[in-house]
Amino acid sequence: MACETTKKIIEDLGDDFFCILVDETRDASTKEQMAIVLRYVNKDGFVLEKFLGTSHVANTKSLTLKGAIEAMLSKHGLSMSRIRGQGYDGASNMKGQINGLKSLILAENSSAYYIHCFAHQLQLALVAAARNHLEVGDFFKTVNAVINLIGASCKRSEFIRDIQATNERETGRGLNQEMALKRPGDTRWGSYYGALINLDSLFSAIIDVLETIQNDRTSEPETASDAWRISITLQDFSFVFILKLMIEVLAITNELSLALQRKDQDIVNAMKLVRVAKARLQEMRDNGWEPLLDDVISSCTRDTIPIPIMHALYILPGRSRRRAPEITNLHHFQVELFYKVVDMQLQELNNRFDEVNTRLLICMACFSPENAFAAFDQEKLLCLTRFYPAEFGSIHDTIIRQQLIGYYHDVMADERFVGLKGIDELSQVMVKTKVHQSYPSVYLLLKLVLILPIATASVERAFSALSYIKNKLRSRIGDQFANDCLVGYIEKDLLKSVTNVFCISFRI
C-alpha cells in the first residue's frame, strides 16, 4: 500500500520542479531518522506538500544527509537537478555557509534556493526576546514552576476538584469542562500562549491550590516551601503585569505562527503576514499601554493584589533603597517593561526576517493579485527570471516581456481574477481558465515562486506520527516497515484510493 501511495505522489509530480523539506530526529530506538517532504504545484495549480518517506542515517553530518537525500530521490526516479527550493531548520549542519546541507546542494544546483523556516525563525525571535530580558526570563521560569508543581499535585483528586470547582463558580461552567494548566512544548514557544491564557483564567484557583499544598500535612517540606514562594511571586503586581503583557504579545505571534504552518502557504503571503505582525506590534507599542495597564489594575483589584503608586519611586526587589535607581513605578513598567519588551520583539522579527527584504523575495511579491494586481511590476518579474537561468536563459527577454504584458492585460480584463487573495489562488484560476497555456513562461515563473518553502511543519508532523507508530513498546519495528506505516498514516487520502487495488492483489 505504501509503495502504491508513494507511486501516486511521484505520478502526480511528474517531471516537474519541486522543493524538499528535510529534518532529522531520533526515534524510540535512538536511531537517527531523516524525513523528506516534497512541495510542488500539481496539474490543477494547487500547492501540495507530500510525505516521501524516512531514511535511517548513521549521523547528522551534512554529507551523510545529502547522500541519503540523493539515494531516496533516486529510488523514486527523481533527480536532484529538479530541486528548486530547500527548507530546513536553523541547525548549522543544515544551513551552514560552507559545509551545510544547503550549500552542498547549491554547489550542484544553483537554483535550489534555501529559505530558513519562517516558523522556526519566529520561534527563535520569541526565545531571544525572553532570554534577553531578565524579568521576562524570570517570569517564564515561574510559569514553568507553577505548571510543574500543580501538575505533580493534581495527581491527587482533591486538587483537581479545587481547580474545577473554583472554575465552575467563576465561569458557570460544569465540572465536565476541564480547564487545566498544560505543559508548554520545549520547541514551540507559541504553546506558551495557551498556557498563559489558562494561567490567567485559573489565577484565583491556582492561588487556592498553592495555599492547600502549603497547609497539607502530607506534602513534603520542600514542596510546601515551593508553593509558598510561588504563591508570593504570583500575587505581585509585576507578575500580573508581565502575564498580561506576554499574552498580548504572544497573541500576535501565535496567529502568525499558525498561519505560517499551513501546507498551502506561499512565500508572498508569508511576507505579508510578517509585515502585518510587525504592524500590530507597533500599534500595540503606540496605543496599547493604557488598555494594558487598566486590564492589569482590574485583575489585581479582583484578586486583592496590592497596586503600586505609579508616581512613587520604584524599589528593585532585593536592593536597598539607598542603591535603588531613582525611577518611578510608571517609568519601570511603561519604559523598562512594556516598551522594552515590545521593542525587543520587533527588533528580533526584523533581524530574523531580514531576508524578506532581499532582491529575490521583493521580485516575487510582484505576483500578488491583491488590490487588482497593484504590486505587478514587469521589470522586477523580468529580473526574477535571472534567478533561474536553466529555465529562462535560452528565452529572449523580449518574449518573456511580451508574455508578461499580455498576462497582465488578460487577468485585469477577466472578472474571474477579481478578488484573489494570494498567488496560490492565482495559480489555480490560471489553470482553471487555461490562461497558463497562453503564457507558459509566466506560469512557470509563478510555480517556481509557489514551491519555495515557508515552514518545515509538515516534516515535524511526520515525526509526531513516527513517535506514535514507533514508540517504546514498539521500538524494534524495522525501518522499512515504520516508513511504510508512516506513508500510509500521513497520506490517508491517497491510501484510500489504492486500498482496493491492494486488496485484489492480496487475494490473488
Coordinates of C-alpha atoms in Angstrom, one line a residue:
M1 CA 0.0 0.0 0.0
A2 CA 2.8 2.4 0.9
C3 CA 4.5 1.7 -2.4
E4 CA 1.4 2.4 -4.3
T5 CA 0.7 5.6 -2.3
T6 CA 4.2 6.9 -3.0
K7 CA 3.9 5.9 -6.6
K8 CA 0.8 8.1 -6.9
I9 CA 2.7 11.1 -5.4
I10 CA 5.5 10.6 -8.0
E11 CA 3.0 10.3 -10.8
D12 CA 1.2 13.5 -9.6
L13 CA 4.6 15.3 -9.5
G14 CA 5.7 14.0 -12.9
D15 CA 8.8 15.6 -14.3
D16 CA 8.0 19.0 -12.7
F17 CA 10.1 21.0 -10.3
F18 CA 9.9 20.5 -6.6
C19 CA 11.2 21.7 -3.3
I20 CA 12.5 19.4 -0.5
L21 CA 11.7 19.9 3.2
V22 CA 14.1 17.9 5.3
D23 CA 14.6 17.4 9.1
E24 CA 16.0 14.6 11.3
T25 CA 15.3 13.3 14.7
R26 CA 15.9 10.2 16.9
D27 CA 13.2 7.6 17.1
A28 CA 12.2 5.4 20.0
S29 CA 15.2 3.1 19.4
T30 CA 17.6 6.1 19.3
K31 CA 18.2 5.8 15.6
E32 CA 18.7 8.9 13.6
Q33 CA 15.8 9.2 11.1
M34 CA 15.7 11.7 8.3
A35 CA 12.3 12.6 6.8
I36 CA 11.7 14.2 3.4
V37 CA 8.6 16.1 2.2
L38 CA 8.1 17.2 -1.4
R39 CA 6.5 20.6 -2.1
Y40 CA 5.2 21.1 -5.6
V41 CA 2.4 22.5 -7.7
N42 CA 0.1 19.9 -9.3
K43 CA -1.5 20.0 -12.7
D44 CA -4.6 21.8 -11.2
G45 CA -2.4 24.6 -9.8
F46 CA -2.6 23.6 -6.2
V47 CA 0.4 23.8 -3.9
L48 CA 0.9 20.4 -2.2
E49 CA 3.3 19.1 0.4
K50 CA 3.5 15.3 0.3
F51 CA 5.4 13.0 2.6
L52 CA 8.0 11.0 0.6
G53 CA 9.5 8.9 3.4
T54 CA 12.1 8.4 6.1
S55 CA 15.6 7.1 5.9
H56 CA 17.9 5.9 8.7
V57 CA 21.1 7.8 8.7
A58 CA 24.3 6.9 10.6
N59 CA 24.8 10.5 11.7
T60 CA 23.6 14.0 11.0
K61 CA 26.6 15.3 9.2
S62 CA 25.7 17.3 6.1
L63 CA 27.5 14.9 3.7
T64 CA 25.6 12.0 5.2
L65 CA 22.2 13.7 4.9
K66 CA 23.0 14.8 1.3
G67 CA 23.8 11.2 0.4
A68 CA 20.6 9.9 2.0
I69 CA 18.6 12.5 0.1
E70 CA 20.2 11.6 -3.2
A71 CA 19.5 7.9 -2.5
M72 CA 15.9 8.4 -1.6
L73 CA 15.2 10.7 -4.6
S74 CA 17.0 8.3 -7.0
K75 CA 14.9 5.4 -5.5
H76 CA 11.8 7.1 -6.7
G77 CA 13.1 8.2 -10.0
L78 CA 13.6 11.9 -9.0
S79 CA 16.6 14.0 -9.9
M80 CA 18.5 16.5 -7.7
S81 CA 18.6 18.8 -10.7
R82 CA 14.8 19.3 -10.5
I83 CA 15.0 20.8 -7.0
R84 CA 14.1 24.5 -6.9
G85 CA 13.8 25.0 -3.2
Q86 CA 15.2 23.8 0.2
G87 CA 13.5 24.1 3.6
Y88 CA 15.3 23.3 6.8
D89 CA 15.5 24.5 10.4
G90 CA 18.4 26.7 11.6
A91 CA 20.9 24.0 12.6
S92 CA 24.4 24.6 11.4
N93 CA 24.6 21.2 9.6
M94 CA 21.6 22.3 7.5
K95 CA 22.2 26.0 6.8
G96 CA 26.0 26.3 7.2
Q97 CA 27.5 28.7 4.6
I98 CA 30.5 26.4 3.9
N99 CA 29.7 22.8 4.6
G100 CA 25.9 23.0 5.4
L101 CA 23.4 20.8 3.5
K102 CA 22.0 23.8 1.7
S103 CA 25.5 24.8 0.5
L104 CA 26.3 21.3 -0.7
I105 CA 23.1 21.2 -2.8
L106 CA 23.5 24.8 -4.1
A107 CA 27.0 23.9 -5.3
E108 CA 25.4 21.4 -7.7
N109 CA 22.2 23.2 -8.3
S110 CA 22.4 27.0 -8.1
S111 CA 18.6 27.4 -8.4
A112 CA 17.8 25.3 -5.4
Y113 CA 17.2 28.3 -3.2
Y114 CA 17.2 27.9 0.6
I115 CA 14.6 29.6 2.8
H116 CA 15.0 29.3 6.5
C117 CA 11.8 28.0 8.0
F118 CA 9.7 31.1 8.9
A119 CA 8.0 29.4 11.8
H120 CA 11.5 28.4 13.2
Q121 CA 12.7 32.0 12.9
L122 CA 9.6 33.2 14.8
Q123 CA 10.4 30.6 17.5
L124 CA 14.0 32.0 17.7
A125 CA 12.7 35.5 17.9
L126 CA 10.4 34.7 20.9
V127 CA 13.1 32.8 22.7
A128 CA 15.7 35.6 22.2
A129 CA 13.2 38.3 23.4
A130 CA 12.5 36.2 26.6
R131 CA 16.1 35.4 27.3
N132 CA 17.4 38.9 26.8
H133 CA 15.1 40.5 29.3
L134 CA 15.8 39.4 32.9
E135 CA 12.3 40.0 34.3
V136 CA 10.6 38.2 31.4
G137 CA 13.0 35.3 31.7
D138 CA 12.3 35.0 35.5
F139 CA 8.6 35.2 34.7
F140 CA 8.7 32.2 32.4
K141 CA 10.7 30.3 35.0
T142 CA 7.9 31.0 37.5
V143 CA 5.3 29.8 35.0
N144 CA 7.2 26.5 34.5
A145 CA 7.5 26.1 38.2
V146 CA 3.7 26.7 38.7
I147 CA 2.9 24.1 36.0
N148 CA 5.4 21.6 37.4
L149 CA 4.1 22.0 41.0
I150 CA 0.4 22.0 40.2
G151 CA 0.8 19.2 37.6
A152 CA 2.5 17.0 40.2
S153 CA 0.0 17.8 42.9
C154 CA -3.0 17.3 40.6
K155 CA -2.4 13.6 40.8
R156 CA -4.5 13.8 44.0
S157 CA -8.2 14.2 43.3
E158 CA -8.7 16.9 45.9
F159 CA -6.5 19.3 44.0
I160 CA -8.3 18.6 40.7
R161 CA -11.6 19.3 42.4
D162 CA -10.3 22.5 43.8
I163 CA -9.4 23.9 40.4
Q164 CA -12.5 22.6 38.7
A165 CA -14.9 23.7 41.4
T166 CA -13.3 27.2 41.5
N167 CA -13.5 27.4 37.8
E168 CA -17.2 26.4 37.9
R169 CA -18.0 29.1 40.5
E170 CA -16.3 31.8 38.5
T171 CA -17.3 30.9 34.9
G172 CA -20.5 28.9 35.4
R173 CA -19.1 26.0 33.5
G174 CA -19.7 22.5 34.6
L175 CA -17.1 20.1 36.0
N176 CA -17.0 18.2 32.7
Q177 CA -15.5 21.2 31.0
E178 CA -12.0 20.9 32.4
M179 CA -9.5 23.7 32.0
A180 CA -6.1 22.7 33.2
L181 CA -2.5 24.0 33.0
K182 CA -0.9 22.3 30.1
R183 CA 2.9 21.9 29.9
P184 CA 4.2 24.1 27.1
G185 CA 6.3 22.5 24.4
D186 CA 10.1 23.0 24.6
T187 CA 10.4 23.6 20.9
R188 CA 7.3 25.6 20.4
W189 CA 7.1 28.8 22.4
G190 CA 3.8 29.5 20.8
S191 CA 2.4 26.8 23.1
Y192 CA 3.1 29.2 26.0
Y193 CA 0.2 31.3 24.7
G194 CA -2.4 28.7 25.7
A195 CA -0.6 28.1 29.0
L196 CA -0.7 31.8 29.9
I197 CA -4.3 32.1 28.9
N198 CA -5.2 29.2 31.3
L199 CA -3.0 30.6 34.0
D200 CA -4.8 33.9 33.7
S201 CA -8.3 32.2 33.7
L202 CA -7.4 30.0 36.6
F203 CA -5.4 32.5 38.6
S204 CA -7.6 32.6 41.7
A205 CA -8.0 28.8 41.7
I206 CA -4.2 28.3 41.4
I207 CA -3.6 30.6 44.4
D208 CA -6.1 28.4 46.4
V209 CA -4.4 25.2 45.3
L210 CA -1.0 26.6 46.3
E211 CA -2.4 27.5 49.8
T212 CA -3.8 24.0 50.0
I213 CA -0.4 22.5 49.2
Q214 CA 1.2 24.7 51.9
N215 CA -1.3 23.5 54.6
D216 CA -1.3 19.9 53.5
R217 CA 0.5 17.9 56.2
T218 CA 1.2 15.1 53.7
S219 CA 3.2 17.5 51.5
E220 CA 7.0 17.3 51.6
P221 CA 8.5 20.4 53.4
E222 CA 10.3 21.3 50.1
T223 CA 7.0 21.2 48.2
A224 CA 5.2 23.3 50.7
S225 CA 8.1 25.8 50.7
D226 CA 8.0 26.0 46.9
A227 CA 4.2 26.5 47.0
W228 CA 4.7 29.4 49.4
R229 CA 7.4 31.0 47.4
I230 CA 5.5 30.7 44.1
S231 CA 2.3 32.0 45.7
I232 CA 4.1 35.1 46.9
T233 CA 5.6 35.7 43.4
L234 CA 2.2 35.2 41.7
Q235 CA 0.5 37.7 44.0
D236 CA 2.7 40.5 42.9
F237 CA 1.8 43.4 40.6
S238 CA 4.9 42.8 38.4
F239 CA 3.9 39.2 37.7
V240 CA 0.4 40.1 36.7
F241 CA 1.7 42.9 34.5
I242 CA 4.1 40.6 32.6
L243 CA 1.4 37.9 32.4
K244 CA -1.0 40.3 30.7
L245 CA 1.8 41.8 28.5
M246 CA 3.1 38.5 27.3
I247 CA -0.5 37.3 26.5
E248 CA -0.9 40.3 24.2
V249 CA 2.5 39.8 22.5
L250 CA 2.0 36.0 22.1
A251 CA -1.5 36.5 20.8
I252 CA 0.0 38.4 17.8
T253 CA 2.9 36.0 17.2
N254 CA 0.7 32.9 17.8
E255 CA -1.6 33.9 14.9
L256 CA 1.5 34.4 12.7
S257 CA 2.9 31.0 13.7
L258 CA -0.4 29.2 12.9
A259 CA -0.7 30.9 9.6
L260 CA 2.9 30.1 8.6
Q261 CA 2.4 26.4 9.3
R262 CA -0.4 26.0 6.7
K263 CA 0.6 23.5 4.0
D264 CA -0.7 25.7 1.2
Q265 CA 1.0 28.8 2.4
D266 CA 3.1 30.7 -0.1
I267 CA 6.1 32.9 0.4
V268 CA 4.5 36.1 -0.9
N269 CA 1.6 35.8 1.6
A270 CA 4.0 34.8 4.4
M271 CA 6.0 38.0 3.8
K272 CA 2.7 40.0 4.1
L273 CA 1.8 38.1 7.3
V274 CA 5.2 39.0 8.9
R275 CA 4.6 42.7 7.9
V276 CA 1.2 42.6 9.5
A277 CA 2.6 41.1 12.7
K278 CA 5.2 43.9 12.9
A279 CA 2.5 46.5 12.3
R280 CA 0.3 45.1 15.0
L281 CA 3.2 45.1 17.5
Q282 CA 4.0 48.7 16.5
E283 CA 0.3 49.6 17.0
M284 CA 0.4 47.9 20.4
R285 CA 3.5 50.0 21.3
D286 CA 1.9 53.2 20.2
N287 CA -1.6 52.7 21.7
G288 CA -1.6 49.7 23.9
W289 CA -0.1 51.0 27.2
E290 CA -3.2 52.4 28.8
P291 CA -5.6 49.5 27.9
L292 CA -3.0 47.0 29.2
L293 CA -2.5 49.0 32.5
D294 CA -6.2 49.2 33.0
D295 CA -6.5 45.4 32.5
V296 CA -3.7 44.7 35.0
I297 CA -5.2 47.0 37.6
S298 CA -8.6 45.4 37.2
S299 CA -7.2 41.9 37.7
C300 CA -5.2 43.0 40.7
T301 CA -8.2 44.6 42.2
R302 CA -10.3 41.5 41.7
D303 CA -7.6 39.3 43.3
T304 CA -6.7 41.8 46.1
I305 CA -3.2 42.2 44.9
P306 CA -1.5 45.4 46.0
I307 CA -1.3 48.1 43.3
P308 CA 1.8 50.3 43.5
I309 CA 1.5 54.1 43.3
M310 CA 2.7 54.8 39.7
H311 CA 4.4 58.1 40.5
A312 CA 6.2 56.7 43.6
L313 CA 9.8 55.6 43.4
Y314 CA 10.3 52.1 42.1
I315 CA 12.3 49.8 44.5
L316 CA 14.1 47.0 42.9
P317 CA 13.4 43.8 44.9
G318 CA 16.5 42.7 46.9
R319 CA 18.2 46.1 46.6
S320 CA 18.5 48.7 49.4
R321 CA 16.6 51.9 49.0
R322 CA 19.9 53.9 49.0
R323 CA 21.2 52.0 45.9
A324 CA 17.9 51.8 44.1
P325 CA 17.7 53.7 40.8
E326 CA 15.6 56.8 41.1
I327 CA 12.9 55.9 38.7
T328 CA 9.2 55.8 39.2
N329 CA 7.0 52.8 39.1
L330 CA 5.4 54.3 35.9
H331 CA 8.8 54.5 34.3
H332 CA 9.7 51.0 35.2
F333 CA 6.5 49.3 34.0
Q334 CA 6.0 51.5 30.9
V335 CA 9.6 52.0 29.7
E336 CA 11.6 49.2 31.1
L337 CA 8.9 46.5 30.7
F338 CA 6.2 47.5 28.2
Y339 CA 8.3 49.5 25.6
K340 CA 11.4 47.4 26.0
V341 CA 9.6 44.0 25.6
V342 CA 7.7 45.1 22.5
D343 CA 10.8 46.8 21.0
M344 CA 12.9 43.7 21.6
Q345 CA 10.2 41.6 19.9
L346 CA 10.0 44.0 16.9
Q347 CA 13.8 44.1 16.7
E348 CA 14.1 40.3 16.7
L349 CA 11.5 40.0 14.0
N350 CA 13.4 42.5 11.9
N351 CA 16.6 40.6 12.4
R352 CA 15.3 37.1 11.9
F353 CA 13.3 38.0 8.8
D354 CA 15.9 40.2 7.2
E355 CA 15.8 38.0 4.1
V356 CA 12.3 39.2 3.4
N357 CA 13.9 42.4 2.0
T358 CA 16.3 40.5 -0.3
R359 CA 16.1 41.1 -4.0
L360 CA 14.7 37.6 -4.8
L361 CA 11.7 37.9 -2.5
I362 CA 11.0 41.5 -3.4
C363 CA 10.7 40.5 -7.0
M364 CA 8.4 37.6 -6.0
A365 CA 6.0 40.0 -4.3
C366 CA 5.1 41.4 -7.7
F367 CA 3.0 38.4 -8.5
S368 CA 0.5 39.3 -5.7
P369 CA -3.1 39.6 -7.1
E370 CA -4.4 41.7 -4.3
N371 CA -5.8 45.1 -4.9
A372 CA -6.3 44.5 -8.6
F373 CA -2.7 43.4 -9.1
A374 CA -1.4 46.7 -7.7
A375 CA 2.0 45.1 -7.0
F376 CA 2.6 44.0 -10.6
D377 CA 6.0 45.2 -11.9
Q378 CA 7.0 43.9 -15.3
E379 CA 10.7 44.8 -14.8
K380 CA 11.0 43.1 -11.4
L381 CA 9.4 40.0 -12.7
L382 CA 11.7 40.0 -15.7
C383 CA 14.6 40.4 -13.2
L384 CA 13.2 37.4 -11.3
T385 CA 13.8 35.2 -14.3
R386 CA 17.6 35.9 -13.9
F387 CA 17.5 33.7 -10.8
Y388 CA 16.5 30.7 -12.9
P389 CA 19.0 30.6 -15.8
A390 CA 18.3 26.9 -16.6
E391 CA 14.6 27.7 -17.3
F392 CA 14.8 31.1 -18.8
G393 CA 18.4 31.5 -20.0
S394 CA 17.5 30.4 -23.6
I395 CA 14.4 32.5 -23.8
H396 CA 14.9 36.1 -25.1
D397 CA 13.8 38.9 -22.8
T398 CA 11.5 40.3 -25.4
I399 CA 9.5 37.1 -25.5
I400 CA 9.1 37.0 -21.7
R401 CA 8.3 40.7 -21.6
Q402 CA 5.6 40.3 -24.2
Q403 CA 4.1 37.4 -22.2
L404 CA 4.1 39.4 -19.0
I405 CA 2.4 42.3 -20.7
G406 CA -0.2 40.0 -22.3
Y407 CA -0.7 38.2 -19.0
Y408 CA -1.3 41.5 -17.1
H409 CA -3.9 42.8 -19.5
D410 CA -5.6 39.4 -19.7
V411 CA -6.1 39.0 -15.9
M412 CA -7.1 42.6 -15.5
A413 CA -9.9 42.3 -18.0
D414 CA -11.1 38.9 -16.7
E415 CA -13.6 39.1 -13.8
R416 CA -12.6 35.6 -12.7
F417 CA -9.3 37.1 -11.4
V418 CA -11.1 39.7 -9.3
G419 CA -10.8 39.4 -5.5
L420 CA -8.0 36.8 -5.4
K421 CA -6.2 36.8 -2.1
G422 CA -2.9 35.1 -2.8
I423 CA -0.7 33.7 -5.5
D424 CA -1.9 30.2 -4.7
E425 CA -5.4 31.2 -5.8
L426 CA -3.9 32.9 -8.8
S427 CA -2.3 29.7 -9.9
Q428 CA -5.5 27.7 -9.5
V429 CA -7.6 30.2 -11.5
M430 CA -4.9 30.4 -14.2
V431 CA -5.2 26.6 -14.7
K432 CA -9.0 26.7 -14.5
T433 CA -9.2 29.4 -17.1
K434 CA -6.4 27.9 -19.2
V435 CA -4.5 31.2 -19.1
H436 CA -1.4 29.2 -18.1
Q437 CA -1.3 27.7 -21.6
S438 CA -1.3 31.2 -23.2
Y439 CA 1.6 32.4 -21.1
P440 CA 3.7 29.4 -20.2
S441 CA 6.8 31.4 -19.1
V442 CA 4.7 33.5 -16.7
Y443 CA 3.1 30.4 -15.2
L444 CA 6.4 28.6 -14.9
L445 CA 7.8 31.6 -13.0
L446 CA 4.7 31.6 -10.8
K447 CA 5.2 27.9 -10.0
L448 CA 8.8 28.4 -9.1
V449 CA 7.7 31.1 -6.6
L450 CA 5.0 28.9 -5.2
I451 CA 7.2 25.9 -4.4
L452 CA 9.6 27.9 -2.3
P453 CA 9.1 26.6 1.3
I454 CA 7.7 28.6 4.2
A455 CA 7.9 26.2 7.1
T456 CA 9.0 22.7 7.9
A457 CA 5.8 21.9 9.8
S458 CA 4.9 19.0 7.5
V459 CA 8.2 17.3 8.4
E460 CA 7.6 17.9 12.1
R461 CA 4.1 16.4 11.8
A462 CA 5.7 13.3 10.3
F463 CA 8.0 13.0 13.3
S464 CA 4.9 13.3 15.6
A465 CA 3.4 10.4 13.6
L466 CA 6.6 8.5 13.9
S467 CA 6.6 8.7 17.7
Y468 CA 3.0 7.3 17.6
I469 CA 3.9 4.4 15.3
K470 CA 7.3 3.6 16.7
N471 CA 7.1 4.1 20.5
K472 CA 8.8 2.5 23.4
L473 CA 6.6 -0.6 23.2
R474 CA 7.3 -1.0 19.5
S475 CA 10.9 0.2 19.4
R476 CA 12.1 -2.8 17.4
I477 CA 10.0 -2.0 14.4
G478 CA 12.2 -2.2 11.3
D479 CA 13.0 1.0 9.3
Q480 CA 11.2 -0.1 6.1
F481 CA 8.1 -1.2 8.0
A482 CA 8.0 2.0 10.0
N483 CA 8.4 4.0 6.8
D484 CA 5.5 2.1 5.1
C485 CA 3.3 2.7 8.1
L486 CA 4.2 6.4 8.1
V487 CA 3.4 6.9 4.4
G488 CA 0.0 5.3 4.9
Y489 CA -0.7 7.1 8.1
I490 CA 0.2 10.6 6.8
E491 CA -1.1 10.3 3.3
K492 CA -4.5 8.8 4.3
D493 CA -6.4 10.3 1.3
L494 CA -4.1 8.8 -1.2
L495 CA -4.1 5.5 0.6
K496 CA -7.9 5.2 0.3
S497 CA -7.6 5.4 -3.4
V498 CA -5.3 2.4 -3.6
T499 CA -6.9 0.2 -1.0
N500 CA -9.0 -1.8 -3.5
V501 CA -6.0 -2.4 -5.7
F502 CA -4.1 -3.7 -2.8
C503 CA -6.9 -6.0 -1.7
I504 CA -7.3 -7.5 -5.2
S505 CA -3.5 -8.2 -5.5
F506 CA -3.5 -9.6 -1.9
R507 CA -6.3 -12.1 -2.7
I508 CA -4.5 -13.2 -5.9

